[in-house]
């Protein structure tokens, strides 16, 4: 069947672009977005015929270390559904293997469409890292005021330097309860997707390679990757 073979080729292309992480649900939604009438069952059948499968790597959990300073109250209280952009941003830090060392990646996510609006990289996990990601978000979003910024109680966010940066931009602060990682679930999910779908299991050879490739994922995540929270639209399309 020539039409089925053509459809299979499109499916394989999307599967390859996802670095083999996309499964039948995601691939069926991506093909539907391109105008093809493909359900999950057909996508699964096409995957079998093409000899492709979803391969997601084991997730690693980053644990911050450092002296706690000023802990903000848990204002967000897991109310992750918001009605407009720039109401609530979430932030977090994860680590990525570079050679025999770790590179740290800080990100800021707008809860409205789960779009990544700020990020930064460093070989040192400190307040400078998180301040740079915050400044990028502030600039990218047009310097909005009174955005609620939610994070965990990592020393990068409890530091005087970060809180000063928050005040400078007129932002409000909320923090997860100690030991409650799901108080910041959207960030946990984003980093989980990054690690399981994209980052090579053995890491990167250089800092430059890591920066370029992780930023490539951020672009894909924002503009291409379909998100179930957005009714299978990308964050940019949702906004």
Short mmCIF file of C-alpha atoms in Angstrom, two decimals:
data_model
loop_
_atom_site.label_atom_id
_atom_site.label_comp_id
_atom_site.label_asym_id
_atom_site.label_seq_id
_atom_site.Cartn_x
_atom_site.Cartn_y
_atom_site.Cartn_z
CA UNK A 1 0.00 0.00 0.00
CA UNK A 2 1.84 3.17 -1.19
CA UNK A 3 -0.13 5.47 1.13
CA UNK A 4 0.68 3.34 4.16
CA UNK A 5 4.36 3.27 3.22
CA UNK A 6 4.34 7.06 2.88
CA UNK A 7 2.68 7.40 6.29
CA UNK A 8 5.20 5.01 7.79
CA UNK A 9 8.06 7.14 6.43
CA UNK A 10 6.57 10.26 8.07
CA UNK A 11 6.19 8.39 11.36
CA UNK A 12 9.79 7.16 11.26
CA UNK A 13 10.98 10.74 10.57
CA UNK A 14 9.16 12.06 13.67
CA UNK A 15 10.43 9.13 15.74
CA UNK A 16 14.02 9.87 14.67
CA UNK A 17 13.63 13.59 15.45
CA UNK A 18 12.55 12.66 19.00
CA UNK A 19 15.77 10.62 19.39
CA UNK A 20 13.64 7.47 19.56
CA UNK A 21 11.80 8.69 22.68
CA UNK A 22 8.33 9.18 21.10
CA UNK A 23 5.80 6.39 21.58
CA UNK A 24 2.57 5.56 19.75
CA UNK A 25 0.50 8.18 21.61
CA UNK A 26 2.87 11.05 20.81
CA UNK A 27 3.45 9.93 17.22
CA UNK A 28 -0.27 9.60 16.53
CA UNK A 29 -0.85 13.14 17.85
CA UNK A 30 2.03 14.50 15.75
CA UNK A 31 0.68 12.84 12.60
CA UNK A 32 -2.82 14.12 13.35
CA UNK A 33 -1.39 17.63 13.67
CA UNK A 34 -0.01 17.19 10.13
CA UNK A 35 -3.47 16.30 8.82
CA UNK A 36 -3.16 12.50 8.82
CA UNK A 37 -5.98 10.33 10.21
CA UNK A 38 -3.94 8.14 12.52
CA UNK A 39 -5.04 6.74 15.86
CA UNK A 40 -2.80 5.29 18.53
CA UNK A 41 -3.53 1.71 17.37
CA UNK A 42 -2.45 2.48 13.80
CA UNK A 43 0.64 4.32 15.03
CA UNK A 44 1.60 1.29 17.11
CA UNK A 45 1.08 -0.97 14.08
CA UNK A 46 3.21 1.29 11.87
CA UNK A 47 5.95 1.34 14.51
CA UNK A 48 6.02 -2.46 14.56
CA UNK A 49 6.21 -2.60 10.76
CA UNK A 50 9.03 -0.05 10.72
CA UNK A 51 10.89 -1.81 13.52
CA UNK A 52 11.00 1.24 15.81
CA UNK A 53 10.14 1.53 19.50
CA UNK A 54 10.11 4.16 22.23
CA UNK A 55 13.35 4.18 24.21
CA UNK A 56 13.45 6.47 27.25
CA UNK A 57 16.48 6.54 29.50
CA UNK A 58 16.51 6.23 33.26
CA UNK A 59 15.97 9.53 35.05
CA UNK A 60 18.44 10.89 37.56
CA UNK A 61 17.49 13.13 40.47
CA UNK A 62 19.53 16.23 41.23
CA UNK A 63 19.92 17.02 44.90
CA UNK A 64 21.15 20.43 45.88
CA UNK A 65 23.55 20.88 48.76
CA UNK A 66 24.32 24.00 50.67
CA UNK A 67 23.33 26.09 53.65
CA UNK A 68 19.70 27.19 53.73
CA UNK A 69 19.18 30.89 54.18
CA UNK A 70 15.81 32.60 53.80
CA UNK A 71 12.92 30.23 53.05
CA UNK A 72 9.81 31.75 51.44
CA UNK A 73 6.30 30.46 52.27
CA UNK A 74 4.62 27.76 50.16
CA UNK A 75 2.28 30.17 48.35
CA UNK A 76 1.64 28.13 45.18
CA UNK A 77 0.26 25.07 47.02
CA UNK A 78 0.32 22.90 43.88
CA UNK A 79 -2.14 25.17 42.04
CA UNK A 80 -0.48 24.52 38.69
CA UNK A 81 -3.41 25.57 36.45
CA UNK A 82 -3.23 29.30 35.70
CA UNK A 83 -5.31 31.47 33.38
CA UNK A 84 -2.69 33.65 31.68
CA UNK A 85 1.02 33.95 30.93
CA UNK A 86 3.29 35.57 33.50
CA UNK A 87 1.12 34.68 36.49
CA UNK A 88 3.39 31.95 37.86
CA UNK A 89 6.91 30.89 36.89
CA UNK A 90 8.65 27.82 38.29
CA UNK A 91 12.40 27.37 38.55
CA UNK A 92 14.78 24.53 39.28
CA UNK A 93 18.34 23.28 38.71
CA UNK A 94 19.52 19.93 37.36
CA UNK A 95 22.90 18.46 36.49
CA UNK A 96 24.24 17.07 33.20
CA UNK A 97 27.35 14.94 32.81
CA UNK A 98 30.19 16.55 30.83
CA UNK A 99 33.24 14.31 30.60
CA UNK A 100 34.09 13.41 34.19
CA UNK A 101 32.40 16.52 35.63
CA UNK A 102 28.89 17.91 36.05
CA UNK A 103 27.44 20.95 34.33
CA UNK A 104 24.45 22.63 35.98
CA UNK A 105 21.38 23.76 34.06
CA UNK A 106 18.87 26.19 35.58
CA UNK A 107 15.51 26.72 33.90
CA UNK A 108 12.43 28.91 34.36
CA UNK A 109 9.03 27.61 33.20
CA UNK A 110 5.82 29.63 32.72
CA UNK A 111 2.98 27.52 34.11
CA UNK A 112 0.35 28.75 31.62
CA UNK A 113 1.56 26.61 28.69
CA UNK A 114 4.61 24.97 30.35
CA UNK A 115 6.93 27.08 28.18
CA UNK A 116 10.60 27.43 29.12
CA UNK A 117 11.22 31.18 29.27
CA UNK A 118 14.69 31.37 30.81
CA UNK A 119 17.76 29.20 31.29
CA UNK A 120 21.47 29.27 32.07
CA UNK A 121 24.44 26.92 32.37
CA UNK A 122 27.43 26.80 34.70
CA UNK A 123 30.00 24.38 36.05
CA UNK A 124 29.14 25.80 39.50
CA UNK A 125 25.67 25.45 41.04
CA UNK A 126 25.18 28.76 42.82
CA UNK A 127 22.94 31.83 42.92
CA UNK A 128 24.70 33.35 39.89
CA UNK A 129 23.35 30.44 37.82
CA UNK A 130 19.74 30.92 38.93
CA UNK A 131 19.94 34.72 38.70
CA UNK A 132 21.04 34.49 35.06
CA UNK A 133 18.10 32.21 34.20
CA UNK A 134 15.72 34.59 35.99
CA UNK A 135 17.08 37.65 34.18
CA UNK A 136 16.62 35.90 30.83
CA UNK A 137 12.97 35.16 31.69
CA UNK A 138 12.36 38.75 32.80
CA UNK A 139 13.82 40.14 29.55
CA UNK A 140 12.12 37.59 27.29
CA UNK A 141 8.72 38.21 28.87
CA UNK A 142 8.88 42.01 28.73
CA UNK A 143 9.70 42.68 32.40
CA UNK A 144 6.31 41.78 33.96
CA UNK A 145 5.70 42.70 37.60
CA UNK A 146 4.33 40.65 40.50
CA UNK A 147 4.90 37.28 38.86
CA UNK A 148 4.91 34.52 41.48
CA UNK A 149 8.20 32.60 41.21
CA UNK A 150 8.12 29.11 42.72
CA UNK A 151 11.14 26.88 43.44
CA UNK A 152 12.44 24.35 45.93
CA UNK A 153 14.47 25.33 48.99
CA UNK A 154 17.82 24.92 47.26
CA UNK A 155 20.54 27.31 48.40
CA UNK A 156 20.55 28.88 44.91
CA UNK A 157 17.03 30.21 45.62
CA UNK A 158 17.23 30.92 49.37
CA UNK A 159 20.37 33.04 48.99
CA UNK A 160 20.40 36.78 49.62
CA UNK A 161 21.69 37.32 46.07
CA UNK A 162 18.72 35.60 44.44
CA UNK A 163 16.16 37.26 46.71
CA UNK A 164 17.72 40.64 45.90
CA UNK A 165 17.33 39.85 42.17
CA UNK A 166 13.67 38.99 42.79
CA UNK A 167 13.03 42.30 44.54
CA UNK A 168 14.83 44.21 41.79
CA UNK A 169 12.32 42.91 39.23
CA UNK A 170 9.24 43.18 41.44
CA UNK A 171 8.63 39.42 41.63
CA UNK A 172 6.99 37.44 44.43
CA UNK A 173 8.52 34.26 45.86
CA UNK A 174 7.08 30.87 46.79
CA UNK A 175 8.95 27.71 47.85
CA UNK A 176 8.14 24.03 48.06
CA UNK A 177 7.95 22.40 51.44
CA UNK A 178 11.14 20.62 52.46
CA UNK A 179 11.34 17.15 50.92
CA UNK A 180 8.18 17.60 48.80
CA UNK A 181 9.48 17.40 45.22
CA UNK A 182 5.95 17.28 43.75
CA UNK A 183 5.30 20.79 45.09
CA UNK A 184 7.25 21.75 41.94
CA UNK A 185 5.90 18.95 39.71
CA UNK A 186 5.96 20.82 36.33
CA UNK A 187 9.71 21.43 36.66
CA UNK A 188 10.27 17.82 37.77
CA UNK A 189 8.45 16.66 34.64
CA UNK A 190 10.38 18.97 32.31
CA UNK A 191 13.76 17.83 33.63
CA UNK A 192 12.54 14.22 33.56
CA UNK A 193 11.64 14.58 29.88
CA UNK A 194 14.97 16.24 29.11
CA UNK A 195 16.93 13.42 30.76
CA UNK A 196 14.85 10.49 29.47
CA UNK A 197 14.24 11.76 25.92
CA UNK A 198 17.32 13.73 24.97
CA UNK A 199 20.51 13.78 27.03
CA UNK A 200 22.87 10.91 26.08
CA UNK A 201 23.14 8.33 28.84
CA UNK A 202 26.92 8.74 28.99
CA UNK A 203 26.71 12.54 28.86
CA UNK A 204 28.59 14.97 26.63
CA UNK A 205 32.25 15.30 25.69
CA UNK A 206 32.48 19.07 26.21
CA UNK A 207 30.67 21.95 27.88
CA UNK A 208 30.03 23.55 24.47
CA UNK A 209 28.45 20.37 23.11
CA UNK A 210 26.21 20.11 26.18
CA UNK A 211 25.05 23.74 26.00
CA UNK A 212 24.24 23.54 22.28
CA UNK A 213 22.38 20.24 22.55
CA UNK A 214 20.34 21.13 25.65
CA UNK A 215 19.34 24.45 24.07
CA UNK A 216 18.30 22.47 20.98
CA UNK A 217 15.98 20.46 23.23
CA UNK A 218 14.54 23.62 24.77
CA UNK A 219 13.73 24.93 21.28
CA UNK A 220 12.12 21.61 20.36
CA UNK A 221 10.22 21.46 23.66
CA UNK A 222 8.82 24.98 23.23
CA UNK A 223 8.07 24.95 19.52
CA UNK A 224 7.63 21.35 18.33
CA UNK A 225 7.05 18.83 21.12
CA UNK A 226 3.36 18.21 21.78
CA UNK A 227 2.39 18.55 25.44
CA UNK A 228 -0.55 16.61 26.90
CA UNK A 229 -1.32 19.53 29.26
CA UNK A 230 -1.88 21.74 26.19
CA UNK A 231 -4.23 19.24 24.50
CA UNK A 232 -1.27 18.05 22.46
CA UNK A 233 -0.12 21.45 21.28
CA UNK A 234 3.34 22.88 21.78
CA UNK A 235 3.79 25.56 24.48
CA UNK A 236 4.33 28.26 21.83
CA UNK A 237 1.20 27.20 19.92
CA UNK A 238 -0.78 27.22 23.18
CA UNK A 239 0.26 30.76 24.01
#
